[in-house]
Coordinates of C-alpha atoms and ligand atoms in Angstrom, one line a residue:
M246 CA -82.7 36.3 -69.0
K247 CA -82.9 32.9 -70.7
D248 CA -81.6 32.0 -74.2
L249 CA -78.5 34.2 -74.2
W250 CA -75.5 32.3 -75.6
F251 CA -73.0 35.1 -74.9
E252 CA -71.9 37.0 -71.8
P253 CA -74.2 40.0 -71.4
E254 CA -72.3 41.3 -68.3
H255 CA -69.0 41.4 -70.1
V256 CA -67.3 43.7 -72.5
F257 CA -65.8 42.1 -75.7
T258 CA -62.3 43.3 -76.4
G259 CA -59.5 41.6 -78.3
G260 CA -61.7 38.7 -79.1
V261 CA -62.3 37.8 -75.4
W262 CA -65.3 38.3 -73.1
R263 CA -63.9 40.3 -70.1
V264 CA -65.2 41.6 -66.8
P265 CA -65.4 45.4 -67.2
K266 CA -62.5 47.3 -65.8
S267 CA -65.0 49.7 -64.3
G268 CA -66.4 46.9 -62.2
A269 CA -69.8 48.6 -62.7
Y270 CA -73.0 47.4 -64.2
L271 CA -76.3 48.7 -65.6
T272 CA -79.7 46.9 -65.3
V273 CA -81.6 46.1 -68.5
T274 CA -85.3 46.5 -68.2
D275 CA -88.0 45.2 -70.6
P276 CA -90.0 48.3 -71.8
S277 CA -93.1 46.0 -72.4
T278 CA -93.4 45.2 -68.7
G279 CA -90.9 47.2 -66.7
A280 CA -89.3 44.0 -65.4
D281 CA -85.6 43.6 -65.0
L282 CA -84.0 41.3 -67.6
C283 CA -80.3 41.1 -66.8
R284 CA -77.2 43.3 -66.2
I285 CA -74.8 44.7 -68.7
A286 CA -71.4 46.2 -68.2
R287 CA -71.1 49.9 -67.5
G288 CA -67.9 50.3 -69.4
N289 CA -65.7 53.3 -68.7
A290 CA -62.7 55.2 -70.1
A291 CA -60.4 52.3 -69.1
D292 CA -62.5 49.8 -71.0
I293 CA -62.6 52.0 -74.1
D294 CA -58.9 52.4 -73.9
A295 CA -58.4 48.7 -73.8
A296 CA -60.8 48.3 -76.8
V297 CA -58.9 50.9 -78.8
K298 CA -55.6 49.2 -78.0
A299 CA -57.1 45.8 -79.1
A300 CA -58.3 47.3 -82.3
R301 CA -54.8 48.8 -83.0
D302 CA -53.3 45.5 -82.4
A303 CA -55.7 43.8 -84.8
R304 CA -54.8 46.3 -87.5
A305 CA -51.1 45.5 -86.9
G306 CA -51.8 41.8 -86.9
D307 CA -54.1 39.2 -88.6
W308 CA -56.9 41.6 -89.5
G309 CA -54.6 44.2 -91.0
T310 CA -52.9 41.7 -93.3
M311 CA -56.1 40.0 -94.6
T312 CA -56.8 40.6 -98.3
A313 CA -60.1 42.3 -99.2
T314 CA -61.4 39.0 -100.6
E315 CA -60.7 37.3 -97.3
R316 CA -62.4 40.1 -95.4
G317 CA -65.4 39.8 -97.7
R318 CA -65.6 36.0 -97.0
V319 CA -65.6 36.6 -93.2
L320 CA -68.4 39.2 -93.5
T321 CA -70.4 36.9 -95.7
R322 CA -70.1 34.1 -93.1
I323 CA -71.2 36.5 -90.4
G324 CA -74.2 37.3 -92.4
Q325 CA -75.1 33.6 -92.7
L326 CA -74.8 33.1 -89.0
V327 CA -77.0 36.2 -88.3
L328 CA -79.6 34.7 -90.7
E329 CA -79.4 31.4 -88.8
H330 CA -79.9 33.3 -85.5
A331 CA -82.6 35.7 -86.8
D332 CA -85.4 34.4 -84.6
A333 CA -83.2 34.4 -81.5
L334 CA -81.9 37.9 -82.3
A335 CA -85.4 39.1 -82.9
R336 CA -86.6 37.8 -79.5
I337 CA -83.6 39.4 -77.7
E338 CA -84.3 42.7 -79.4
A339 CA -88.1 42.5 -78.7
L340 CA -87.4 42.0 -75.0
D341 CA -84.6 44.6 -74.8
V342 CA -86.1 47.5 -76.7
G343 CA -89.9 46.6 -77.0
K344 CA -89.9 46.2 -80.8
P345 CA -92.7 43.9 -82.0
L346 CA -91.3 40.5 -83.0
T347 CA -91.9 40.9 -86.8
Q348 CA -90.2 44.3 -86.9
A349 CA -87.3 42.9 -84.8
R350 CA -86.9 40.0 -87.1
N351 CA -86.8 42.4 -90.1
D352 CA -83.9 44.2 -88.4
A353 CA -82.0 40.9 -88.0
I354 CA -82.6 40.1 -91.7
A355 CA -81.3 43.6 -92.5
L356 CA -78.2 43.1 -90.4
A357 CA -77.5 39.9 -92.4
R358 CA -78.1 41.7 -95.6
Y359 CA -75.6 44.4 -94.7
C360 CA -73.0 41.7 -94.0
E361 CA -73.8 40.1 -97.3
F362 CA -73.7 43.3 -99.2
Y363 CA -70.5 44.6 -97.7
G364 CA -69.0 41.1 -97.8
G365 CA -69.5 41.1 -101.6
A366 CA -68.3 44.7 -102.0
A367 CA -65.1 44.4 -99.9
D368 CA -62.9 43.6 -102.9
K369 CA -64.7 45.9 -105.4
V370 CA -63.5 49.2 -104.1
M371 CA -61.1 50.6 -106.5
G372 CA -59.0 53.7 -107.0
D373 CA -58.5 55.7 -110.2
T374 CA -55.6 56.2 -112.6
I375 CA -55.3 59.9 -113.4
P376 CA -54.1 61.2 -116.8
Y377 CA -51.2 63.6 -115.9
Q378 CA -48.1 65.2 -117.3
A379 CA -45.7 63.2 -119.5
G380 CA -43.4 60.9 -117.5
Y381 CA -45.8 60.4 -114.6
T382 CA -48.1 57.6 -113.6
V383 CA -50.7 58.7 -111.1
Y384 CA -53.2 56.6 -109.3
T385 CA -55.3 56.6 -106.1
L386 CA -55.6 54.0 -103.4
R387 CA -58.5 53.6 -100.9
E388 CA -57.1 52.6 -97.6
P389 CA -58.8 52.0 -94.2
H390 CA -58.8 54.9 -91.7
G391 CA -57.4 52.5 -89.1
V392 CA -59.5 52.3 -85.9
T393 CA -63.1 53.4 -86.3
G394 CA -65.4 54.3 -83.4
H395 CA -69.1 53.5 -83.7
I396 CA -71.7 55.1 -81.4
V397 CA -75.2 53.9 -82.1
P398 CA -78.7 54.6 -80.7
W399 CA -81.3 52.2 -79.3
N400 CA -84.0 52.5 -82.0
Y401 CA -82.6 50.2 -84.7
P402 CA -79.5 48.7 -83.1
M403 CA -79.0 45.8 -85.5
Q404 CA -79.6 47.8 -88.7
I405 CA -77.3 50.6 -87.6
I406 CA -74.6 48.2 -86.5
G407 CA -74.9 46.5 -89.9
R408 CA -74.6 49.6 -92.0
S409 CA -71.8 51.2 -89.9
V410 CA -69.6 48.3 -88.6
G411 CA -70.3 46.2 -91.7
A412 CA -69.0 48.9 -94.1
A413 CA -66.0 49.8 -91.8
L414 CA -64.9 46.1 -91.5
A415 CA -65.3 45.6 -95.3
M416 CA -62.7 48.4 -95.8
G417 CA -60.3 46.8 -93.3
N418 CA -60.8 49.1 -90.3
A419 CA -60.8 47.7 -86.8
C420 CA -64.0 48.8 -84.9
V421 CA -64.8 49.9 -81.4
L422 CA -68.6 49.8 -80.9
K423 CA -70.4 51.6 -78.1
P424 CA -74.0 50.6 -78.3
A425 CA -76.8 52.6 -76.6
E426 CA -77.1 51.8 -72.9
E427 CA -80.8 50.9 -73.6
A428 CA -80.0 48.4 -76.3
C429 CA -76.7 46.5 -75.9
L430 CA -77.8 42.9 -76.1
T431 CA -77.9 42.4 -79.9
A432 CA -74.6 44.2 -80.3
L433 CA -73.0 41.7 -77.9
A434 CA -74.7 38.8 -79.7
F435 CA -73.4 40.2 -83.0
A436 CA -69.9 40.3 -81.7
D437 CA -70.1 36.7 -80.6
L438 CA -71.5 35.6 -84.0
A439 CA -68.7 37.5 -85.8
A440 CA -66.1 35.7 -83.7
Q441 CA -67.7 32.4 -84.5
A442 CA -67.6 33.3 -88.2
G443 CA -63.8 33.7 -87.9
L444 CA -63.4 37.5 -87.5
P445 CA -59.9 37.9 -86.1
A446 CA -59.6 39.0 -82.5
G447 CA -59.7 42.8 -82.0
A448 CA -61.3 43.6 -85.4
L449 CA -64.6 44.2 -83.5
N450 CA -64.7 45.3 -79.9
V451 CA -67.9 46.1 -78.0
V452 CA -68.0 48.2 -74.9
P453 CA -71.5 48.8 -73.4
G454 CA -71.9 51.8 -71.2
L455 CA -73.4 55.2 -70.6
G456 CA -73.0 57.9 -73.3
A457 CA -71.4 60.4 -70.9
E458 CA -68.8 57.8 -69.9
A459 CA -68.0 55.2 -72.5
G460 CA -69.4 57.3 -75.4
A461 CA -67.5 60.4 -74.4
A462 CA -64.3 58.5 -73.9
L463 CA -64.6 56.9 -77.3
S464 CA -65.3 60.3 -79.0
A465 CA -62.3 61.9 -77.4
H466 CA -59.8 59.0 -77.7
P467 CA -56.7 60.0 -79.6
G468 CA -56.3 56.4 -80.9
V469 CA -59.5 56.6 -82.9
D470 CA -59.1 57.6 -86.5
H471 CA -62.7 58.0 -87.6
L472 CA -66.0 58.3 -85.7
S473 CA -69.4 57.2 -86.9
F474 CA -72.2 58.6 -84.7
T475 CA -75.9 58.0 -85.0
G476 CA -78.2 59.7 -82.5
S477 CA -79.6 63.0 -81.4
V478 CA -78.5 66.4 -82.7
G479 CA -77.2 67.5 -79.3
T480 CA -75.0 64.5 -78.7
G481 CA -73.8 64.6 -82.3
G482 CA -72.5 68.1 -81.7
L483 CA -70.6 66.9 -78.6
V484 CA -69.1 64.0 -80.4
Q485 CA -68.0 66.2 -83.3
A486 CA -66.4 68.7 -80.9
A487 CA -64.6 65.9 -79.0
A488 CA -63.3 64.4 -82.3
A489 CA -62.2 67.8 -83.4
Q490 CA -59.5 67.9 -80.6
N491 CA -57.9 64.9 -82.4
V492 CA -58.8 66.3 -85.9
A493 CA -60.6 63.0 -86.5
P494 CA -63.3 62.8 -89.2
V495 CA -66.9 62.2 -88.1
T496 CA -70.0 60.9 -89.8
L497 CA -73.1 62.2 -88.1
E498 CA -76.5 60.5 -88.7
L499 CA -78.9 62.6 -86.7
G500 CA -82.6 63.2 -86.4
G501 CA -85.4 64.4 -88.7
K502 CA -88.8 65.8 -89.2
S503 CA -89.4 64.2 -92.5
P504 CA -92.4 65.0 -94.7
Q505 CA -94.4 63.2 -97.3
L506 CA -96.0 65.5 -99.9
V507 CA -99.4 64.3 -101.3
F508 CA -100.6 66.1 -104.4
A509 CA -104.2 66.0 -105.6
D510 CA -103.4 63.7 -108.5
A511 CA -101.8 61.0 -106.3
D512 CA -102.9 57.4 -106.1
L513 CA -104.2 57.6 -102.6
D514 CA -104.9 53.9 -102.1
A515 CA -101.2 53.2 -102.9
A516 CA -100.0 56.0 -100.7
L517 CA -102.1 55.3 -97.6
P518 CA -100.1 52.4 -96.1
F519 CA -96.8 54.3 -96.7
L520 CA -98.3 57.5 -95.1
V521 CA -99.3 55.7 -91.9
N522 CA -96.6 53.1 -91.6
A523 CA -93.8 55.6 -91.9
G524 CA -95.2 57.4 -88.9
I525 CA -95.9 54.5 -86.6
Q526 CA -93.3 51.9 -87.4
N527 CA -91.1 51.2 -84.4
A528 CA -93.7 53.3 -82.4
G529 CA -92.5 56.4 -84.3
Q530 CA -89.0 56.0 -82.9
T531 CA -87.4 56.2 -86.4
C532 CA -85.0 58.9 -87.5
S533 CA -86.7 58.9 -91.0
A534 CA -90.2 58.7 -89.6
A535 CA -92.7 60.7 -91.8
S536 CA -93.9 62.8 -89.0
R537 CA -95.4 65.5 -91.3
I538 CA -97.9 64.7 -94.0
L539 CA -98.3 67.7 -96.3
V540 CA -101.5 67.4 -98.4
E541 CA -102.8 69.6 -101.3
Q542 CA -105.8 71.4 -100.1
P543 CA -108.6 69.9 -102.2
I544 CA -107.8 66.4 -100.9
H545 CA -106.8 67.3 -97.3
D546 CA -110.0 66.2 -95.6
R547 CA -110.1 63.0 -97.7
V548 CA -106.6 62.0 -96.7
V549 CA -107.2 62.8 -93.1
D550 CA -110.3 60.6 -93.1
M551 CA -108.4 57.7 -94.8
M552 CA -105.5 58.0 -92.3
A553 CA -107.9 58.3 -89.4
A554 CA -109.7 55.1 -90.4
R555 CA -106.4 53.3 -90.4
Y556 CA -105.3 54.8 -87.1
E557 CA -108.4 53.5 -85.4
T558 CA -107.4 49.9 -86.3
L559 CA -103.9 50.2 -84.9
H560 CA -103.2 48.2 -81.7
V561 CA -100.4 48.7 -79.2
G562 CA -99.1 46.0 -76.9
P563 CA -96.1 44.0 -75.6
A564 CA -93.4 43.3 -78.1
L565 CA -93.9 39.5 -77.9
H566 CA -97.6 39.9 -78.9
D567 CA -96.4 41.3 -82.2
L568 CA -99.1 44.0 -82.7
D569 CA -98.8 47.1 -84.8
L570 CA -96.8 49.0 -82.2
G571 CA -94.9 48.0 -79.1
P572 CA -94.0 50.2 -76.1
L573 CA -91.7 53.1 -76.3
I574 CA -88.1 52.5 -75.2
S575 CA -88.4 53.9 -71.7
A576 CA -90.6 55.7 -69.2
R577 CA -88.5 58.8 -70.0
Q578 CA -89.4 58.6 -73.7
K579 CA -93.0 58.1 -72.8
E580 CA -92.9 61.2 -70.7
I581 CA -91.4 63.2 -73.6
V582 CA -94.0 62.0 -76.1
E583 CA -96.9 62.6 -73.7
S584 CA -95.6 66.2 -73.1
Y585 CA -95.8 66.8 -76.9
L586 CA -99.3 65.3 -77.0
G587 CA -100.2 67.8 -74.2
L588 CA -99.4 70.7 -76.6
A589 CA -102.3 69.7 -78.9
A590 CA -105.8 70.9 -78.4
P591 CA -108.5 68.2 -78.1
G592 CA -110.0 69.4 -81.5
Q593 CA -106.7 68.8 -83.2
I594 CA -106.7 65.1 -82.5
A595 CA -108.1 63.5 -85.6
A596 CA -107.7 59.9 -84.5
Q597 CA -105.9 57.6 -82.1
G598 CA -105.0 53.9 -82.0
Q599 CA -106.0 51.5 -79.3
L600 CA -104.0 50.1 -76.3
A601 CA -104.5 46.4 -75.9
D602 CA -106.4 45.2 -72.9
G603 CA -104.6 44.2 -69.7
L604 CA -101.3 45.9 -70.4
P605 CA -98.6 45.5 -67.7
P606 CA -98.6 48.6 -65.6
G607 CA -94.8 49.0 -65.9
G608 CA -94.9 49.1 -69.7
C609 CA -94.2 52.3 -71.6
Y610 CA -97.2 52.5 -73.9
V611 CA -98.7 55.5 -75.7
R612 CA -101.5 55.6 -78.3
P613 CA -100.5 56.5 -81.8
T614 CA -102.0 59.9 -82.6
L615 CA -102.9 61.7 -85.8
L616 CA -103.1 65.5 -85.5
T617 CA -104.6 68.2 -87.8
G618 CA -104.9 72.0 -87.7
I619 CA -101.3 72.3 -86.7
A620 CA -99.4 75.4 -88.2
P621 CA -96.2 74.5 -90.1
D622 CA -94.2 76.6 -87.6
D623 CA -95.8 75.0 -84.5
R624 CA -93.5 73.0 -82.2
L625 CA -95.5 69.9 -83.1
A626 CA -94.6 70.4 -86.8
Q627 CA -91.0 71.5 -86.2
E628 CA -89.5 69.3 -83.4
E629 CA -88.6 65.7 -83.6
I630 CA -90.9 63.9 -81.2
F631 CA -89.7 60.4 -81.6
G632 CA -93.0 58.8 -80.9
P633 CA -96.1 57.7 -82.9
M634 CA -97.5 61.1 -83.8
Q635 CA -98.1 62.6 -87.2
V636 CA -99.4 66.0 -88.2
V637 CA -101.3 66.6 -91.4
I638 CA -100.8 70.0 -92.9
P639 CA -102.5 71.4 -96.0
F640 CA -100.7 73.3 -98.8
R641 CA -102.1 75.5 -101.6
D642 CA -99.6 74.8 -104.4
E643 CA -96.2 73.3 -105.3
A644 CA -94.3 76.3 -104.2
E645 CA -95.9 76.3 -100.7
A646 CA -95.4 72.5 -100.4
I647 CA -91.7 73.0 -101.0
A648 CA -91.5 75.9 -98.6
I649 CA -93.2 73.9 -95.8
A650 CA -91.2 70.7 -96.6
N651 CA -87.9 72.6 -96.4
G652 CA -89.0 74.7 -93.5
T653 CA -87.4 72.8 -90.6
D654 CA -83.9 72.6 -89.3
Y655 CA -83.7 69.0 -90.6
G656 CA -83.3 67.3 -94.0
L657 CA -83.2 63.6 -93.8
V658 CA -85.9 62.0 -96.1
T659 CA -88.8 63.2 -98.2
G660 CA -91.6 61.4 -100.0
V661 CA -93.5 62.8 -102.9
W662 CA -96.9 61.4 -104.2
T663 CA -97.9 62.6 -107.6
R664 CA -98.5 61.1 -111.1
D665 CA -97.0 64.3 -112.8
G666 CA -93.6 63.3 -114.0
A667 CA -92.3 66.8 -114.5
R668 CA -93.3 67.7 -111.0
Q669 CA -91.6 64.6 -109.7
M670 CA -88.3 65.8 -111.3
R671 CA -88.7 69.4 -110.1
L672 CA -89.4 68.3 -106.5
A673 CA -86.5 65.8 -106.5
R674 CA -84.2 68.7 -107.0
A675 CA -86.0 71.3 -104.9
L676 CA -86.4 69.2 -101.7
E677 CA -83.6 69.6 -99.2
A678 CA -83.0 66.0 -97.9
G679 CA -80.5 63.2 -98.2
Q680 CA -83.1 60.9 -99.9
V681 CA -86.2 61.7 -102.0
F682 CA -88.7 58.9 -102.6
I683 CA -91.2 59.2 -105.5
N684 CA -94.5 57.4 -105.1
N685 CA -93.1 55.3 -102.2
Y686 CA -91.4 56.0 -98.9
G687 CA -88.2 54.3 -97.8
A688 CA -87.8 52.0 -100.8
A689 CA -88.0 49.0 -98.3
G690 CA -84.9 50.2 -96.6
G691 CA -82.5 49.0 -99.3
V692 CA -79.0 48.5 -97.9
E693 CA -77.7 49.6 -101.3
L694 CA -79.1 53.1 -101.1
P695 CA -76.8 55.9 -99.6
F696 CA -78.4 57.4 -96.6
G697 CA -77.7 60.5 -94.5
G698 CA -78.9 64.0 -94.0
V699 CA -78.4 67.7 -94.6
G700 CA -78.8 70.5 -92.1
K701 CA -79.3 69.2 -88.5
S702 CA -79.9 65.7 -89.9
G703 CA -76.1 65.4 -90.1
H704 CA -73.4 64.9 -92.7
G705 CA -71.7 62.0 -94.4
R706 CA -73.4 59.1 -96.0
E707 CA -73.8 55.5 -94.8
K708 CA -75.2 52.5 -96.7
G709 CA -74.4 51.5 -100.2
F710 CA -70.9 52.0 -101.7
E711 CA -70.8 55.6 -100.4
A712 CA -70.2 54.1 -96.9
L713 CA -67.1 52.3 -98.2
Y714 CA -65.7 55.6 -99.4
G715 CA -66.6 57.2 -96.0
F716 CA -64.8 54.4 -94.1
S717 CA -61.7 54.8 -96.2
R718 CA -59.2 57.5 -96.9
L719 CA -57.8 58.3 -100.3
K720 CA -54.1 58.3 -101.1
T721 CA -52.7 59.7 -104.4
V722 CA -49.6 58.1 -105.7
A723 CA -47.6 60.0 -108.4
A724 CA -44.6 58.2 -109.9
L725 CA -42.2 60.2 -112.0
H726 CA -40.5 57.7 -114.2
G727 CA -39.6 59.7 -117.3
Ligands
LIG1899 P1 -78.6 59.9 -78.1 O1 -77.9 61.0 -78.8 O2 -79.1 60.2 -76.7 O3 -77.7 58.6 -78.0 C1 -77.1 58.0 -79.1 C2 -75.8 57.4 -78.6 O4 -74.9 58.3 -78.1 C3 -76.0 56.4 -77.5 O5 -75.1 55.3 -77.7 C4 -75.5 57.1 -76.3 O6 -75.0 56.3 -75.2 C5 -74.4 58.0 -76.9 N1 -74.1 59.2 -76.1 C6 -74.9 59.9 -75.3 N2 -74.2 61.0 -74.8 C7 -72.9 60.9 -75.3 C8 -71.8 61.7 -75.1 N3 -71.8 62.8 -74.3 N4 -70.7 61.4 -75.9 C9 -70.7 60.3 -76.7 N5 -71.8 59.5 -76.8 C10 -72.9 59.8 -76.2 O7 -79.7 59.5 -79.1 P2 -80.8 58.4 -78.8 O8 -81.9 59.0 -77.9 O9 -80.2 57.1 -78.4 O10 -81.4 58.2 -80.3 C11 -82.4 59.0 -80.8 C12 -81.9 60.0 -81.8 O11 -81.1 59.3 -82.8 C13 -83.0 60.7 -82.5 O12 -82.7 62.0 -82.6 C14 -83.0 60.0 -83.9 O13 -83.5 60.8 -84.9 C15 -81.5 59.7 -84.1 N6 -81.3 58.7 -85.0 C16 -80.8 59.0 -86.3 C17 -80.6 58.0 -87.2 C18 -80.0 58.4 -88.6 O14 -79.5 57.5 -89.2 N7 -80.1 59.6 -89.0 C19 -80.9 56.7 -86.9 C20 -81.4 56.4 -85.7 C21 -81.6 57.4 -84.7

């Protein structure tokens, strides 16, 4: 693969590119074509062990002694370098994970924004002074956990690295990052840019590898003081169980089956782009995808017609062609999405997008699909598909809308479309989710906005200032001075 300015086959530990101790490699393929791009390291437990040791050394050395202001400056410089490399990072991501170029560039911009935000926030995390008995002065300190482990998925590598590693570094932790085996290249590029920006050796270590090898080794490592995991429910449970052996705290950002609720008084023209984009962005491979559109009965058919008309204009093709959708991440993901599509009867398919002409036969393409006539308890309305597929479900009244919205195992994000202010307030409280959006969906992704789930969508919060609290531990100091 051309244009890589770092060492894709190496692990990055202690500030140095190294041949993996495992001596093993994985092949990176382009999901747009099926062609091999390059090799990456298949790091193992020995590589993770070296990374954790390098992180501990960094905590005991230059990184651990930096002031919060100095840490903030380094993060800000990393953000600047990421911005300068946004086009290059976007191209790497597009080839590696099949993300259309514009969406990949947006991810690079978001990564830069996380670095800027956490760079600015690093020296603004404060403790409290607590009024207490006479003769005491009591205050709290926010201190880093120490070494934090970060296991991230392949769907938004740059954004998730930004929100997780960015916040952890701001608090002074030293990080060991295990990117998803399908999406390691921008993680490695980020490590290189961070080093160029002056991040001390060992503050960020990156070990590519398989989940069951490098990921499991990181989750179970006794030298890791906190774990941040983003991925599937099943793997999240394994990571939490492994961390429990070391009594290490864990943040879990897992999946979702998020709804948007559309009431009859909604501004449908304003809603339409949000209804569709939130289902098909990144080819539906988004934890907060709005995969269920719940519509008040009188406007159900109208909303279906509007969404169907938009679906028919959607085009799917290679990431570098920058169409509405790229391919799915892998042949395996394509198989999963097609097996869900096979559950729908032909009469339930309201509309589908178009595949571009002349697609490479090795590409992992599926048509975005809008479904109707699906019962709320159907697998298609309950399970996270992680592909470009949305179901439209009618509801009779507010109570039924809430029951359907809350009626899955998940609770990540919800959107509400109504002009009725009192209803907006009632629903904001009644909906079980980590984020509720009123007359929008996603709020443009704001790095400032705490994010995370309830139920099987996980626990803990990333993004915003909340993440800084999550990546720190609180110490209470009580001085008795009379
Ligand atoms: P996954 O759980 O298969 O993999 C996620 C990461 O875990 C990868 O780095 C993988 O290598 C690693 N891993 C796999 N097995 C492991 C093990 N035994 N021990 C430790 N680590 C292991 O998930 P995925 O398929 O990469 O991502 C898709 C899932 O992620 C979806 O469910 C999606 O909703 C979720 N997700 C959630 C968020 C969020 O913020 N809530 C964001 C993006 C993705």
